[in-house]
mmCIF file of C-alpha atoms and ligand atoms in Angstrom:
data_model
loop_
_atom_site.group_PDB
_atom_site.id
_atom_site.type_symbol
_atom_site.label_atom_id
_atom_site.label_comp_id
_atom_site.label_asym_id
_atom_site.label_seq_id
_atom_site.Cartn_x
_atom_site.Cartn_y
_atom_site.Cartn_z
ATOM 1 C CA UNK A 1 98.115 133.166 95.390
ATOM 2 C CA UNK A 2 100.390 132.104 98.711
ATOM 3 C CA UNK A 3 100.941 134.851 101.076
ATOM 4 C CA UNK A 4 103.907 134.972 103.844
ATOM 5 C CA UNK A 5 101.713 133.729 106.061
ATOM 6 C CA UNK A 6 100.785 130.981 103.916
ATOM 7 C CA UNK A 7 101.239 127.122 105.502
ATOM 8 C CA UNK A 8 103.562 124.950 104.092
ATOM 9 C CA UNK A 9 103.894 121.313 103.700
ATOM 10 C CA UNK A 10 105.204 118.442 101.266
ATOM 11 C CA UNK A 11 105.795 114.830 100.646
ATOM 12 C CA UNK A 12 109.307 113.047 100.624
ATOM 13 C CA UNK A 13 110.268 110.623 98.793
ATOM 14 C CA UNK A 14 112.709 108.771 96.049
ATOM 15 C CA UNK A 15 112.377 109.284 93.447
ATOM 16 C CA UNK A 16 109.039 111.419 94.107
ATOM 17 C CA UNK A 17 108.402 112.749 90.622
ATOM 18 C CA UNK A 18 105.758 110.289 90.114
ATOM 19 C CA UNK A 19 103.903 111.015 93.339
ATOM 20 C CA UNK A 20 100.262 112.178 92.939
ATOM 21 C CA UNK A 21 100.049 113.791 96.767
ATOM 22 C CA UNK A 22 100.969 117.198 95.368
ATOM 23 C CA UNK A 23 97.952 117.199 92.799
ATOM 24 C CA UNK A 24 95.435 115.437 95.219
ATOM 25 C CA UNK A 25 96.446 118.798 97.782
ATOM 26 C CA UNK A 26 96.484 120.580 95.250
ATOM 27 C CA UNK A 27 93.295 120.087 94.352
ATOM 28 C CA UNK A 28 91.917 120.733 98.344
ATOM 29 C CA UNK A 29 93.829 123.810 98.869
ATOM 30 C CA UNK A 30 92.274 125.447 95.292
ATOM 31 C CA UNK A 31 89.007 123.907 96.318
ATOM 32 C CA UNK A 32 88.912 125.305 99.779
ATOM 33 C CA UNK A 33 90.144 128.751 98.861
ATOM 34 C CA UNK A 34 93.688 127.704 101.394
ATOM 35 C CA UNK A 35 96.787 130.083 101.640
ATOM 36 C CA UNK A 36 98.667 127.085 101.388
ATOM 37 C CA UNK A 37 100.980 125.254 99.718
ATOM 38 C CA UNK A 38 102.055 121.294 99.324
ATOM 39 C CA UNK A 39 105.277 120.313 97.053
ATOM 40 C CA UNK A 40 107.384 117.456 96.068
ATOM 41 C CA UNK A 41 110.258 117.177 98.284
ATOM 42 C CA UNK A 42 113.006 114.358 96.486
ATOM 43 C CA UNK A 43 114.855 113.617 99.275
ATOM 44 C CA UNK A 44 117.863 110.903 99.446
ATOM 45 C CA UNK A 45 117.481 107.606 101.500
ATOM 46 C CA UNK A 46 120.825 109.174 103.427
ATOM 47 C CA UNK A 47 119.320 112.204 104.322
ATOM 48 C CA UNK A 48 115.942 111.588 105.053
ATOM 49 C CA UNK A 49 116.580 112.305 108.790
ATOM 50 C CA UNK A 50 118.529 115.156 107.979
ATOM 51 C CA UNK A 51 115.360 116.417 106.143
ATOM 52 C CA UNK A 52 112.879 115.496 108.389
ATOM 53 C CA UNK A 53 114.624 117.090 110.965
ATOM 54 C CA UNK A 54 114.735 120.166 109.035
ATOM 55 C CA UNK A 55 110.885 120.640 108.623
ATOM 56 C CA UNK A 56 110.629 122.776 112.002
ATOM 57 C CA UNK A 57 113.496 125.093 111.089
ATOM 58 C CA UNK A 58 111.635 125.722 107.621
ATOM 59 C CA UNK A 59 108.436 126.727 109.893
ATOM 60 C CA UNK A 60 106.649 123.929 107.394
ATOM 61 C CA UNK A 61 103.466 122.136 109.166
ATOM 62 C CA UNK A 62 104.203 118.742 108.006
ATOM 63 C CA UNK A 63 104.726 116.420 105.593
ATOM 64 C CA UNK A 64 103.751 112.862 104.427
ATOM 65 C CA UNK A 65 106.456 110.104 103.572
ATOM 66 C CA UNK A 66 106.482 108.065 100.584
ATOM 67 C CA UNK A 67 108.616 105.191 100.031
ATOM 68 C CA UNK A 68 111.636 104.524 100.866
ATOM 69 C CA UNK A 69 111.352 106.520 103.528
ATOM 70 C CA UNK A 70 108.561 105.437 105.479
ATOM 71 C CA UNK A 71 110.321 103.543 108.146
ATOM 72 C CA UNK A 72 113.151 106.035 108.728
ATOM 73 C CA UNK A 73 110.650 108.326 109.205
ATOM 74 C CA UNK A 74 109.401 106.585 112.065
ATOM 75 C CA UNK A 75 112.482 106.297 113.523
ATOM 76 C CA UNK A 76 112.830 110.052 113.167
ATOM 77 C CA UNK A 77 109.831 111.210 115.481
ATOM 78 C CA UNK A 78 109.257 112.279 118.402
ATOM 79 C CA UNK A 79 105.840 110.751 119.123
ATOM 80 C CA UNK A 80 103.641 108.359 116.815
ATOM 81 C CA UNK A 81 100.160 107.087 117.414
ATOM 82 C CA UNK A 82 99.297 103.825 117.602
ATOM 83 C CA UNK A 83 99.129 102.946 113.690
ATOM 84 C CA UNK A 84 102.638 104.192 113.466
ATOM 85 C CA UNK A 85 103.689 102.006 116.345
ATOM 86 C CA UNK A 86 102.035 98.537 115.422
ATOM 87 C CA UNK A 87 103.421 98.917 111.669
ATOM 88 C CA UNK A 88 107.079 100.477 112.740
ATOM 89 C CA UNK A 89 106.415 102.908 110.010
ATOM 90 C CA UNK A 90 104.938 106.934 109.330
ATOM 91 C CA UNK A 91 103.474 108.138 106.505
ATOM 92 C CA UNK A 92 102.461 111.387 107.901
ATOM 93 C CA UNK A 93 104.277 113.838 110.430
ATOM 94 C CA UNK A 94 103.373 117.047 111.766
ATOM 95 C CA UNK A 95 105.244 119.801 113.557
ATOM 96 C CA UNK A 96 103.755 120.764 116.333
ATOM 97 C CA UNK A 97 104.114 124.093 118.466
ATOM 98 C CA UNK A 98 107.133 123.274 120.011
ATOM 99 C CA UNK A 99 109.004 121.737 117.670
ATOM 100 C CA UNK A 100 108.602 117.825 117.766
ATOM 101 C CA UNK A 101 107.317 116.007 115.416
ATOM 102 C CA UNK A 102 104.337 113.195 115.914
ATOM 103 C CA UNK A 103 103.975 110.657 113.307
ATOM 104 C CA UNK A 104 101.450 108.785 112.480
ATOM 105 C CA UNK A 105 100.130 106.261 109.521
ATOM 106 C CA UNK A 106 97.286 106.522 107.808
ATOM 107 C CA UNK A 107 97.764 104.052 105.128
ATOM 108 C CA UNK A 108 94.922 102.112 106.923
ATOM 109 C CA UNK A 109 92.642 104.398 107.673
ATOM 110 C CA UNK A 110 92.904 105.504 104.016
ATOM 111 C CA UNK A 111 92.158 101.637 103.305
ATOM 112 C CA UNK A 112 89.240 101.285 105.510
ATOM 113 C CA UNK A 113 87.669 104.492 104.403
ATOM 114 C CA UNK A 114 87.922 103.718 100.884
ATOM 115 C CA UNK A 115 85.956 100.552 101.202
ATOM 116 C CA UNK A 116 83.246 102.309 103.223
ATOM 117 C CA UNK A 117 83.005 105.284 100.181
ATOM 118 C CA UNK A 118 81.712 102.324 98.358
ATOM 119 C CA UNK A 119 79.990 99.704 100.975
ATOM 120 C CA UNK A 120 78.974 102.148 104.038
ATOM 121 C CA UNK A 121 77.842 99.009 105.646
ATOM 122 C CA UNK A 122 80.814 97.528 105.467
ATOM 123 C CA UNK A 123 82.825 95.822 108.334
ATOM 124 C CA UNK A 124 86.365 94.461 109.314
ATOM 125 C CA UNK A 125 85.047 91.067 111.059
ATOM 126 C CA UNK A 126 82.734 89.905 108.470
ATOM 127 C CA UNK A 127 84.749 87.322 107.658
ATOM 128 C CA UNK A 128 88.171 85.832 106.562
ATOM 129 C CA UNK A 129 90.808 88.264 104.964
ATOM 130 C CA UNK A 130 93.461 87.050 102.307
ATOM 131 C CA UNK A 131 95.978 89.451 101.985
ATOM 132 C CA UNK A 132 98.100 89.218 98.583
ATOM 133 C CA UNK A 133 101.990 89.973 99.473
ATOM 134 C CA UNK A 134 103.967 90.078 102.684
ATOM 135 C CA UNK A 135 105.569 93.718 102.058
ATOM 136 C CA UNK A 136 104.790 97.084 104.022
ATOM 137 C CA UNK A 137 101.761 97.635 102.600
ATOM 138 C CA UNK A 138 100.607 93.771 103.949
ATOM 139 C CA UNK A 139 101.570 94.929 107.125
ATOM 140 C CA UNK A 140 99.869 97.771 107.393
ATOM 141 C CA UNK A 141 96.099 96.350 105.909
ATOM 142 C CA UNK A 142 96.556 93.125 107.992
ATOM 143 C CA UNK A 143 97.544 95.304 111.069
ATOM 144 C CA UNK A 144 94.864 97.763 110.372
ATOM 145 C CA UNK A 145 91.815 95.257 110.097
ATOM 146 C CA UNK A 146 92.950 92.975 112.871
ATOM 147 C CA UNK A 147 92.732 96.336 114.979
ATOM 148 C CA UNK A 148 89.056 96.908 113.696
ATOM 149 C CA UNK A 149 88.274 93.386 114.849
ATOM 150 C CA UNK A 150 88.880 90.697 111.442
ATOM 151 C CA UNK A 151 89.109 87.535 112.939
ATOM 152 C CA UNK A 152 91.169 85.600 110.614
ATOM 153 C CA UNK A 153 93.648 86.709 108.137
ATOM 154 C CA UNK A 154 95.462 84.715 105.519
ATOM 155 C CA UNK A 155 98.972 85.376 103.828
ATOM 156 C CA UNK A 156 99.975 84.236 100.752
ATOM 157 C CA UNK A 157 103.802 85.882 99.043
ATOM 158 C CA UNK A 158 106.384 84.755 96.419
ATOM 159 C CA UNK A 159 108.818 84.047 99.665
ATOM 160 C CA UNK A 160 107.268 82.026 101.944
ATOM 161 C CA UNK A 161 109.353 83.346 104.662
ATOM 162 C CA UNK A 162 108.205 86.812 104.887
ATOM 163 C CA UNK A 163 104.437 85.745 104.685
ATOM 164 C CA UNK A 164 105.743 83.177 108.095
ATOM 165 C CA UNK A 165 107.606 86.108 109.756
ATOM 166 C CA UNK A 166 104.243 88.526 109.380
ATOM 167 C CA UNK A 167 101.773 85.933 110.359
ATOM 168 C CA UNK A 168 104.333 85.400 113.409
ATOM 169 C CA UNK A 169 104.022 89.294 114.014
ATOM 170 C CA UNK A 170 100.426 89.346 113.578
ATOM 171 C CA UNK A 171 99.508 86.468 115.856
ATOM 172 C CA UNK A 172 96.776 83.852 116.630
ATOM 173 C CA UNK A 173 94.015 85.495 113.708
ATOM 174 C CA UNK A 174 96.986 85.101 111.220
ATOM 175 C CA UNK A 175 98.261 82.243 109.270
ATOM 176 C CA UNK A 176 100.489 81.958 106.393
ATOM 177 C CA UNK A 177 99.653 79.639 103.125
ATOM 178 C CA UNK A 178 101.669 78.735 100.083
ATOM 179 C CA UNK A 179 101.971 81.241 97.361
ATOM 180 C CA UNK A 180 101.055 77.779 95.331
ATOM 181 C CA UNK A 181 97.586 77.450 97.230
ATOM 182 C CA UNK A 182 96.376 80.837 97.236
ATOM 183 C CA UNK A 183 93.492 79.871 94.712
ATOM 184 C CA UNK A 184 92.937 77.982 97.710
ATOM 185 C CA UNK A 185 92.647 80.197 100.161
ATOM 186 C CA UNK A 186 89.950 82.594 98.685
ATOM 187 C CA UNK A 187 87.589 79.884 99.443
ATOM 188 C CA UNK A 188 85.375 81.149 102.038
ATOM 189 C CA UNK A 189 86.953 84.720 102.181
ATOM 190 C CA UNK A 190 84.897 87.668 102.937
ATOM 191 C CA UNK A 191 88.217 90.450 101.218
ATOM 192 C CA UNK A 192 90.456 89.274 99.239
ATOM 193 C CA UNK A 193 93.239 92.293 99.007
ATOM 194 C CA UNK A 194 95.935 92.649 96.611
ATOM 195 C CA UNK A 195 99.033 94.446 98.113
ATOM 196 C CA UNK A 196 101.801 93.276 95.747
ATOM 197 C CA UNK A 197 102.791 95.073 92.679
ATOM 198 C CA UNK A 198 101.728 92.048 90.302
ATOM 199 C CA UNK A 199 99.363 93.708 87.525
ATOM 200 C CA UNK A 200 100.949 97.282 87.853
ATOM 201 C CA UNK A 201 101.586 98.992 84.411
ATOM 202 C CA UNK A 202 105.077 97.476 82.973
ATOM 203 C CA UNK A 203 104.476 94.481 85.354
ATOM 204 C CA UNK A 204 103.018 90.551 85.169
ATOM 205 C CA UNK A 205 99.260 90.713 85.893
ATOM 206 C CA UNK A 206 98.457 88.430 89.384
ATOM 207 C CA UNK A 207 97.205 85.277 88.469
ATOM 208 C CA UNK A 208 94.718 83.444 90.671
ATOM 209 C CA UNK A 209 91.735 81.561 90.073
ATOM 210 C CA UNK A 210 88.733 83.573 91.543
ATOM 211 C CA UNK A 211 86.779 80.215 91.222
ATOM 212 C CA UNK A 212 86.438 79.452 94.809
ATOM 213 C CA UNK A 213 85.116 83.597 95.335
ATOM 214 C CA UNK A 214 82.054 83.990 97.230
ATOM 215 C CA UNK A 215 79.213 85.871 95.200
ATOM 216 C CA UNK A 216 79.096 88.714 97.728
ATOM 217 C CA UNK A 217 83.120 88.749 98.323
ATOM 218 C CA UNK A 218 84.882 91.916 97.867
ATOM 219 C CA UNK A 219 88.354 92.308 95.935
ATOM 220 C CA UNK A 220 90.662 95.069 96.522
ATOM 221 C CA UNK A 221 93.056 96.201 94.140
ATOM 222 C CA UNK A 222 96.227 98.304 96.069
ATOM 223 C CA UNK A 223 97.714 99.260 92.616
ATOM 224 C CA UNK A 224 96.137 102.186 90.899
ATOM 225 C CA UNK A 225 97.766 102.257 87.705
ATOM 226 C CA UNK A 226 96.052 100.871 85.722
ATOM 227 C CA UNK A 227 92.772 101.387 87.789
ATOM 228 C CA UNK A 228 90.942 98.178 86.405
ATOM 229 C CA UNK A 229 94.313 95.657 87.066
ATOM 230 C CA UNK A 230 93.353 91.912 85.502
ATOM 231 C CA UNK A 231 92.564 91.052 88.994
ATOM 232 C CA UNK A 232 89.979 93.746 89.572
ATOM 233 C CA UNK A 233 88.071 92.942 85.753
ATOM 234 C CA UNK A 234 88.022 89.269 86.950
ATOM 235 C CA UNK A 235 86.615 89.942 89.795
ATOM 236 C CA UNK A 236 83.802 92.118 87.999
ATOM 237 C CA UNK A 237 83.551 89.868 85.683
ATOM 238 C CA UNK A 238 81.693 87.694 88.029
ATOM 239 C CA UNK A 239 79.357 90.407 89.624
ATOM 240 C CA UNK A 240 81.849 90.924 93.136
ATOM 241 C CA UNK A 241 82.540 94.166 94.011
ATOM 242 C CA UNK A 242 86.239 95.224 92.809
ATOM 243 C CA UNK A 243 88.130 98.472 94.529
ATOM 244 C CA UNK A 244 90.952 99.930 93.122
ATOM 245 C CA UNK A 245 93.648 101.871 94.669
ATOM 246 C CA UNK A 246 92.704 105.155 93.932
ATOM 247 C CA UNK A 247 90.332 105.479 96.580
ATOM 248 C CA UNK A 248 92.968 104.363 99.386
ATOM 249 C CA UNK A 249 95.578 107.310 97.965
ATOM 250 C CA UNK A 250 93.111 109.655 98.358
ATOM 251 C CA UNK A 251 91.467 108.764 101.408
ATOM 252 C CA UNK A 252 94.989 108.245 103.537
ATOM 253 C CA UNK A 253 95.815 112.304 102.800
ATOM 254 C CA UNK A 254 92.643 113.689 104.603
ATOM 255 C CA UNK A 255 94.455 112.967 108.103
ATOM 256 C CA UNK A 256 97.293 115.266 107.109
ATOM 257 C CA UNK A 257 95.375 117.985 105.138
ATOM 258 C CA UNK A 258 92.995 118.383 107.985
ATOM 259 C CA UNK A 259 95.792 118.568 110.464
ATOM 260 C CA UNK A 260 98.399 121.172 108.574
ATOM 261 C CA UNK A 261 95.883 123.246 106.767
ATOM 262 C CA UNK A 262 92.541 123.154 109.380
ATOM 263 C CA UNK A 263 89.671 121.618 107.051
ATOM 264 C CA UNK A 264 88.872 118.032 107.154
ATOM 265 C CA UNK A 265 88.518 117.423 103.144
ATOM 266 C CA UNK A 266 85.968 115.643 101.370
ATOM 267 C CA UNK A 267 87.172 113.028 98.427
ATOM 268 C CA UNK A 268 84.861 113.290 95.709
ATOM 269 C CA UNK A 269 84.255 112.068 92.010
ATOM 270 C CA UNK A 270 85.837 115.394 90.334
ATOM 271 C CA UNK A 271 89.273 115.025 92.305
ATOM 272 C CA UNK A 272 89.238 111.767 91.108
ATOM 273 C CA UNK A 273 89.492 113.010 87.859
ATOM 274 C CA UNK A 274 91.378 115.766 88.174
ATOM 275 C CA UNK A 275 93.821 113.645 89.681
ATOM 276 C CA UNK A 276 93.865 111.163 86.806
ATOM 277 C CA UNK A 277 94.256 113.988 84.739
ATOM 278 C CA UNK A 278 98.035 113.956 85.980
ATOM 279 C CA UNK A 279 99.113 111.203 84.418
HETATM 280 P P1 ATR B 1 105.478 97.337 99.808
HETATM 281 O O1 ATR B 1 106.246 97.781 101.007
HETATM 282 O O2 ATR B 1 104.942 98.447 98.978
HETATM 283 O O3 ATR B 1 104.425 96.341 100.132
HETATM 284 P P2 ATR B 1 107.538 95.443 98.959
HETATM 285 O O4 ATR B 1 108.011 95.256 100.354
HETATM 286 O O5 ATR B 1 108.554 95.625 97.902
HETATM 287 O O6 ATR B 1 106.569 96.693 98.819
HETATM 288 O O7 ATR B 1 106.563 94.235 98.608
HETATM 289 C C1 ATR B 1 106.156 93.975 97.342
HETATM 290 C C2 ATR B 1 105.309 92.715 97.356
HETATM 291 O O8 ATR B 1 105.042 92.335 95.995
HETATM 292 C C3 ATR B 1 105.999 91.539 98.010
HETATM 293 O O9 ATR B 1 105.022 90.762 98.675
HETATM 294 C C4 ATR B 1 106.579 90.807 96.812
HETATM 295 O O10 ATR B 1 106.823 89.423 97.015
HETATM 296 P P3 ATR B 1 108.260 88.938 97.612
HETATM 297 O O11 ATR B 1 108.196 89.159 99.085
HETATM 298 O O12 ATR B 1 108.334 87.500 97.218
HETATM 299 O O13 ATR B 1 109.316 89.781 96.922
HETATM 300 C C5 ATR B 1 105.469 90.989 95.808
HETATM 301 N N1 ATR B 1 105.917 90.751 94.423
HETATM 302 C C6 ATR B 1 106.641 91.593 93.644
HETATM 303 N N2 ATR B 1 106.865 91.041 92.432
HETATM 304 C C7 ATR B 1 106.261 89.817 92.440
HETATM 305 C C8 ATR B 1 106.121 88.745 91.498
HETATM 306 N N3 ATR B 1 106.653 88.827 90.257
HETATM 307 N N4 ATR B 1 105.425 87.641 91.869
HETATM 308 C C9 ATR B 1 104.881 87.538 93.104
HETATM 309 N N5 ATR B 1 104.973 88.522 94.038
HETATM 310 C C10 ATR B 1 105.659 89.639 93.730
#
């Protein structure tokens, strides 16, 4: 049960009725006995400042930013770390004593950490990345591992443009191939990292020849619905590691939780489920 003094934050989005960040708090604040409180906040794309500006006034102690919002949001706060900065977009905010609001992205952290949960030993410069998609989400993986020292990342998308204009952003470890070659480009590749929505429920399933893989290449899935995408049983299929999305969700939220509500959680097998239960 919430008492006045109970902390308050939320996540923004539209639409956000299909979010799973209220359940996955949810979850924390039952499990860690918190008088606290996380809800779904469906904000419009033209009043997403309005809103975030708001969050002080309310007395709430943050709140994470789903899409559309994500890049508005950064353009909203007052101070963002260094994630926020290199991928021009916030995820997370919180309101701190005075007022402002600091911003910061976790989407990459959450994407790192979920690959160690499964490989501890795992690390960023083992060898070449290629990166599905030239959206947001690109962004932020590519921008994430070239910070924890990959040395070469490849882009494949549909339009060959936006792959160019991220490798251009990216720099010298970056390089752009064809959306045609991409079968080609997994020769030799240490990750190979779905970030398009290509084998989502409702959708296509991403086709690519896994033939070139490398026996102890990992492939990660963004999408978590379904959790075992075509990609991801192909990939099993021929003994390489597959991770799904599920993992980076989950793992992205500890930042905030930790932050607004004072415990660093722990992401474990039963809130797993008891996420999945949602849907
Ligand atoms: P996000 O910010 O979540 O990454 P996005 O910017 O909409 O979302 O990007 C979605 C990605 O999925 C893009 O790389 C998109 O390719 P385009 O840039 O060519 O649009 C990719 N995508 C979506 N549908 C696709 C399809 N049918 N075939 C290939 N790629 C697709």
């Amino acid at each position: 049960m919430l008492t006045g003094a109970a902390k308050i934050a939320g996540v923004m989005g539209w639409p956000v009725s299909h979010s799973l960040s209220p359940r996955l708090h949810g979850y924390w604040l039952r499990e860690y006995g918190i008088d606290g409180a996380y809800v779904p906040l469906a904000v419009l794309p033209e009043k997403i400042t309005e809103a975030i500006r708001g969050l002080p006034a309310l007395g709430f102690a943050g709140a994470n930013v789903t899409i559309p919002h994500k890049e508005a949001a950064f353009a909203a706060m007052d101070e963002t770390d260094a994630a926020a900065t290199a991928m021009g977009a916030v995820n997370t905010i919180v309101v701190r004593q005075d007022g402002t609001l600091f911003g910061s992205n976790t989407d990459g952290y959450g994407f790192m950490e979920s690959i160690r949960a499964e490989l501890p030993d795992w690390r960023a410069d083992q060898g070449p990345v290629l990166i599905l998609g030239a959206g947001g989400a690109a962004r932020g993986i590519a921008v994430t591992l070239l910070g924890a020292g990959a040395n070469e990342i490849r882009l494949a998308n549909r339009t060959q443009k936006r792959a160019d204009d991220l490798a251009d952003l990216l720099g010298d470890a970056a390089t752009a191939v064809t959306w045609e070659d991409r079968a080609g480009a997994v020769d030799g590749a240490a990750l190979v990292v779905n970030t398009t929505s290509l084998g989502m429920t409702g959708k296509e399933p991403l086709e690519i020849d896994l033939a070139g893989l490398d026996g102890d290449a990992i492939v990660y899935d963004i999408v978590y619905t379904p959790l075992e995408t075509p990609l991801l049983a192909a990939a099993r299929a021929k003994g390489n590691t597959g991770i799904d999305g599920l993992g980076m969700l989950l793992h992205q939220a500890r930042p905030g939780f930790e932050a607004w509500f004072g415990i660093r959680p722990q992401v474990t097998a039963a809130q797993r489920d008891f996420v999945l239960g949602a849907k």
